Amino acid sequence: MKEIPTAPIDRFAKIMTIVVAFLILVTLTMYFAGEWSDAGVWGVGIAVLLLLILPLSYMLRPRLFVSPTHFEMRSILYSIKLPIREIKMVEMDQERTINIRTFGIGGVFGYFGYYNGKDLWLVTNKSKRVVLKTAKGKTYMVSPQDPLELINEIKKYQ
């Protein structure tokens, strides 16, 4: 099984990650400094949620693997295996300029979740997107460091 390196996060994702980390730090500092001491249970719940956002977002970053039989997208929180024979299309994604996030993360360490309804994105760099479509009609979007390497590896086994 060959690992295909994931692209480094793009500029927008870096800025979003820094801004979100800063806002979380300010919010938690104010909470624990007693500024919101009357927040009670809700305050503790929000503080815990904020403490989990960055580590969970980081754990969603994908690792990509290609074998003669499968393409796998893997992180600490998930593992998605697509049989190579079920991948009907794999190519650079140049056409999508506007994307609507249905459910997911839009910029903290990348773009993870469902976009445009049911497309599953595991993208760290929007300029290096590769779209994969399966025989069952599912669409996956990933961003390898070298998009052509991933495309060629998958096509080699099709």
mmCIF file of C-alpha atoms in Angstrom:
data_model
loop_
_atom_site.group_PDB
_atom_site.id
_atom_site.type_symbol
_atom_site.label_atom_id
_atom_site.label_comp_id
_atom_site.label_asym_id
_atom_site.label_seq_id
_atom_site.Cartn_x
_atom_site.Cartn_y
_atom_site.Cartn_z
ATOM 1 C CA MET A 1 0.000 0.000 0.000
ATOM 2 C CA LYS A 2 1.451 3.339 -1.059
ATOM 3 C CA GLU A 3 0.862 6.493 0.969
ATOM 4 C CA ILE A 4 0.195 9.623 -1.062
ATOM 5 C CA PRO A 5 1.198 12.712 0.975
ATOM 6 C CA THR A 6 -1.586 15.177 1.734
ATOM 7 C CA ALA A 7 -1.093 18.792 0.646
ATOM 8 C CA PRO A 8 -0.148 21.334 3.333
ATOM 9 C CA ILE A 9 -3.043 23.539 4.416
ATOM 10 C CA ASP A 10 -3.688 26.557 2.213
ATOM 11 C CA ARG A 11 -3.377 30.206 3.248
ATOM 12 C CA PHE A 12 -7.067 30.671 4.082
ATOM 13 C CA ALA A 13 -7.081 27.553 6.271
ATOM 14 C CA LYS A 14 -3.951 28.772 8.098
ATOM 15 C CA ILE A 15 -5.569 32.148 8.775
ATOM 16 C CA MET A 16 -8.842 30.533 9.906
ATOM 17 C CA THR A 17 -6.980 28.136 12.202
ATOM 18 C CA ILE A 18 -5.033 30.992 13.809
ATOM 19 C CA VAL A 19 -8.150 33.172 14.208
ATOM 20 C CA VAL A 20 -10.225 30.343 15.714
ATOM 21 C CA ALA A 21 -7.372 29.353 18.061
ATOM 22 C CA PHE A 22 -7.034 32.988 19.177
ATOM 23 C CA LEU A 23 -10.782 33.371 19.782
ATOM 24 C CA ILE A 24 -10.878 30.112 21.737
ATOM 25 C CA LEU A 25 -7.904 31.246 23.834
ATOM 26 C CA VAL A 26 -9.521 34.629 24.586
ATOM 27 C CA THR A 27 -12.877 33.032 25.435
ATOM 28 C CA LEU A 28 -11.341 30.408 27.720
ATOM 29 C CA THR A 29 -9.111 32.998 29.405
ATOM 30 C CA MET A 30 -12.138 35.183 30.151
ATOM 31 C CA TYR A 31 -14.099 32.194 31.444
ATOM 32 C CA PHE A 32 -11.369 30.856 33.727
ATOM 33 C CA ALA A 33 -10.383 34.354 34.880
ATOM 34 C CA GLY A 34 -13.863 34.710 36.318
ATOM 35 C CA GLU A 35 -15.289 37.184 33.805
ATOM 36 C CA TRP A 36 -18.149 34.778 33.163
ATOM 37 C CA SER A 37 -18.288 33.146 36.582
ATOM 38 C CA ASP A 38 -22.085 33.247 36.585
ATOM 39 C CA ALA A 39 -22.260 31.145 33.390
ATOM 40 C CA GLY A 40 -22.701 27.954 35.455
ATOM 41 C CA VAL A 41 -23.187 24.619 33.716
ATOM 42 C CA TRP A 42 -23.547 26.245 30.294
ATOM 43 C CA GLY A 43 -20.207 27.962 30.752
ATOM 44 C CA VAL A 44 -18.460 24.702 31.635
ATOM 45 C CA GLY A 45 -20.074 22.968 28.654
ATOM 46 C CA ILE A 46 -18.990 25.718 26.271
ATOM 47 C CA ALA A 47 -15.467 25.732 27.730
ATOM 48 C CA VAL A 48 -15.153 21.956 27.228
ATOM 49 C CA LEU A 49 -16.525 22.233 23.675
ATOM 50 C CA LEU A 50 -14.034 24.973 22.838
ATOM 51 C CA LEU A 51 -11.170 22.914 24.262
ATOM 52 C CA LEU A 52 -12.143 20.038 21.939
ATOM 53 C CA ILE A 53 -12.562 22.003 18.685
ATOM 54 C CA LEU A 54 -8.905 22.326 17.668
ATOM 55 C CA PRO A 55 -7.743 18.798 18.568
ATOM 56 C CA LEU A 56 -10.774 17.225 16.870
ATOM 57 C CA SER A 57 -10.292 19.375 13.768
ATOM 58 C CA TYR A 58 -6.644 18.374 13.597
ATOM 59 C CA MET A 59 -7.567 14.687 13.932
ATOM 60 C CA LEU A 60 -9.810 14.965 10.849
ATOM 61 C CA ARG A 61 -6.797 15.639 8.589
ATOM 62 C CA PRO A 62 -6.706 12.767 6.109
ATOM 63 C CA ARG A 63 -3.954 10.377 5.107
ATOM 64 C CA LEU A 64 -4.298 8.902 1.625
ATOM 65 C CA PHE A 65 -3.324 5.370 0.576
ATOM 66 C CA VAL A 66 -3.530 3.502 -2.732
ATOM 67 C CA SER A 67 -3.235 -0.262 -3.172
ATOM 68 C CA PRO A 68 -4.006 -2.439 -6.202
ATOM 69 C CA THR A 69 -7.511 -3.043 -4.836
ATOM 70 C CA HIS A 70 -8.439 0.016 -2.713
ATOM 71 C CA PHE A 71 -8.111 3.752 -2.264
ATOM 72 C CA GLU A 72 -8.222 4.627 1.428
ATOM 73 C CA MET A 73 -8.763 7.928 3.228
ATOM 74 C CA ARG A 74 -7.790 7.570 6.865
ATOM 75 C CA SER A 75 -7.434 9.644 10.029
ATOM 76 C CA ILE A 76 -7.597 8.960 13.746
ATOM 77 C CA LEU A 77 -11.386 9.370 13.632
ATOM 78 C CA TYR A 78 -12.322 7.536 10.419
ATOM 79 C CA SER A 79 -11.257 5.160 7.666
ATOM 80 C CA ILE A 80 -12.972 5.161 4.278
ATOM 81 C CA LYS A 81 -12.035 2.435 1.788
ATOM 82 C CA LEU A 82 -13.125 2.667 -1.830
ATOM 83 C CA PRO A 83 -12.598 -0.356 -4.052
ATOM 84 C CA ILE A 84 -10.577 0.777 -7.091
ATOM 85 C CA ARG A 85 -13.018 -0.984 -9.438
ATOM 86 C CA GLU A 86 -15.870 1.209 -8.105
ATOM 87 C CA ILE A 87 -14.082 4.507 -8.819
ATOM 88 C CA LYS A 88 -15.543 5.651 -12.128
ATOM 89 C CA MET A 89 -13.831 9.040 -12.329
ATOM 90 C CA VAL A 90 -10.725 10.575 -10.784
ATOM 91 C CA GLU A 91 -9.481 13.973 -11.951
ATOM 92 C CA MET A 92 -8.344 17.421 -10.877
ATOM 93 C CA ASP A 93 -11.270 19.554 -9.730
ATOM 94 C CA GLN A 94 -11.061 22.838 -11.610
ATOM 95 C CA GLU A 95 -14.725 23.673 -12.077
ATOM 96 C CA ARG A 96 -16.027 24.225 -8.550
ATOM 97 C CA THR A 97 -15.645 27.860 -7.596
ATOM 98 C CA ILE A 98 -18.572 28.179 -5.197
ATOM 99 C CA ASN A 99 -19.127 25.422 -2.662
ATOM 100 C CA ILE A 100 -21.824 25.296 -0.037
ATOM 101 C CA ARG A 101 -20.865 23.635 3.228
ATOM 102 C CA THR A 102 -23.712 21.360 4.246
ATOM 103 C CA PHE A 103 -22.160 19.949 7.410
ATOM 104 C CA GLY A 104 -18.514 20.214 8.339
ATOM 105 C CA ILE A 105 -15.499 22.362 9.061
ATOM 106 C CA GLY A 106 -14.699 25.191 6.695
ATOM 107 C CA GLY A 107 -11.122 26.262 7.217
ATOM 108 C CA VAL A 108 -9.757 25.020 10.553
ATOM 109 C CA PHE A 109 -6.863 22.760 9.460
ATOM 110 C CA GLY A 110 -8.723 22.261 6.167
ATOM 111 C CA TYR A 111 -12.184 21.665 4.751
ATOM 112 C CA PHE A 112 -13.752 18.503 6.129
ATOM 113 C CA GLY A 113 -17.318 17.298 5.915
ATOM 114 C CA TYR A 114 -20.198 17.465 3.474
ATOM 115 C CA TYR A 115 -20.282 20.168 0.821
ATOM 116 C CA ASN A 116 -22.780 20.835 -1.977
ATOM 117 C CA GLY A 117 -25.281 18.482 -0.397
ATOM 118 C CA LYS A 118 -23.600 15.090 -0.288
ATOM 119 C CA ASP A 119 -20.005 15.526 -1.530
ATOM 120 C CA LEU A 120 -17.574 14.367 1.171
ATOM 121 C CA TRP A 121 -14.570 16.686 1.392
ATOM 122 C CA LEU A 122 -11.317 15.729 3.095
ATOM 123 C CA VAL A 123 -9.392 18.697 1.706
ATOM 124 C CA THR A 124 -6.423 20.569 3.154
ATOM 125 C CA ASN A 125 -5.633 22.755 0.139
ATOM 126 C CA LYS A 126 -8.361 23.950 -2.244
ATOM 127 C CA SER A 127 -5.946 24.501 -5.138
ATOM 128 C CA LYS A 128 -4.944 20.808 -5.193
ATOM 129 C CA ARG A 129 -8.376 19.195 -5.143
ATOM 130 C CA VAL A 130 -8.947 15.833 -6.755
ATOM 131 C CA VAL A 131 -12.513 14.624 -7.238
ATOM 132 C CA LEU A 132 -13.392 10.931 -7.130
ATOM 133 C CA LYS A 133 -16.797 9.657 -8.230
ATOM 134 C CA THR A 134 -17.963 6.121 -7.567
ATOM 135 C CA ALA A 135 -20.308 3.812 -9.448
ATOM 136 C CA LYS A 136 -22.829 4.317 -6.627
ATOM 137 C CA GLY A 137 -22.918 8.074 -7.298
ATOM 138 C CA LYS A 138 -20.871 9.188 -4.288
ATOM 139 C CA THR A 139 -18.426 12.061 -4.676
ATOM 140 C CA TYR A 140 -15.253 12.419 -2.625
ATOM 141 C CA MET A 141 -12.837 15.337 -2.681
ATOM 142 C CA VAL A 142 -9.241 15.086 -1.430
ATOM 143 C CA SER A 143 -6.100 17.210 -1.811
ATOM 144 C CA PRO A 144 -2.850 15.305 -2.252
ATOM 145 C CA GLN A 145 0.453 17.148 -2.343
ATOM 146 C CA ASP A 146 0.868 15.987 -5.954
ATOM 147 C CA PRO A 147 -2.600 15.547 -7.503
ATOM 148 C CA LEU A 148 -1.234 13.875 -10.645
ATOM 149 C CA GLU A 149 0.537 11.237 -8.551
ATOM 150 C CA LEU A 150 -2.756 10.216 -6.930
ATOM 151 C CA ILE A 151 -4.631 10.257 -10.240
ATOM 152 C CA ASN A 152 -1.954 8.149 -11.945
ATOM 153 C CA GLU A 153 -1.754 5.655 -9.051
ATOM 154 C CA ILE A 154 -5.506 5.049 -9.106
ATOM 155 C CA LYS A 155 -5.674 4.841 -12.910
ATOM 156 C CA LYS A 156 -2.786 2.373 -12.887
ATOM 157 C CA TYR A 157 -4.998 -0.149 -11.047
ATOM 158 C CA GLN A 158 -8.307 0.525 -12.829
#
